Structures are given as structure tokens and as C-alpha cells.
C-alpha angles and dihedrals in degrees: 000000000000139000135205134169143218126185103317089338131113124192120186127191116210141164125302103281101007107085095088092052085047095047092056091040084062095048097052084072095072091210105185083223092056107080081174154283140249123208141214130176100284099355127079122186117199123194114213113195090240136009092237089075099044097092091055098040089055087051098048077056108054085046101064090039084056093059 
């Protein structure tokens, strides 16, 4: 798995199949930050409201992959 980020946008990489399961999973939070995400098989894009959160918003992920 792997993440990396460009101006309010969050891309994650995940296994084959799971990202759609992850995507919602993400959503569910209901994070103020997260205007939404869209999912592929293995891709999820995740769109932040400004770039000036986006660093915290990654970490605030890993965090919770690495429970």
C-alpha cells in the first residue's frame, strides 16, 4: 500500500479489489477535511477542501492503517 499526495488530492494505493471497501470506509468517517473520494479497483482518490490540510489529512490516515 502506499499514499502520496498533489495539491488537495490523495491518491492510495491498496490491494487488488479493496479499495472500494477502503474508500467507503473513509467516508464513513465523515472527516470535515474529506469532500470525498472516488474508488477503483486498487486506486482511491481522495479530494481534501485545501492543500494546506493534506499533510495532516495523509497522516491522520496512516495512522489509523497502521492500528
Amino acid at each position: 500500500m502506499s499514499i502520496d499526495s498533489a495539491t488537495n488530492m490523495i491518491v492510495i494505493k491498496t490491494i487488488t479489489g479493496s479499495a472500494q471497501a477502503a474508500a467507503e470506509a473513509i467516508d464513513s468517517l465523515k472527516w470535515q477535511e474529506i469532500l470525498g473520494t472516488i474508488a477503483g479497483g486498487n486506486t482511491i482518490l481522495v479530494i481534501v477542501r485545501s492543500e494546506d490540510i493534506v499533510d495532516s489529512v495523509v497522516g491522520r490516515i496512516q495512522a489509523l492503517i497502521k492500528r
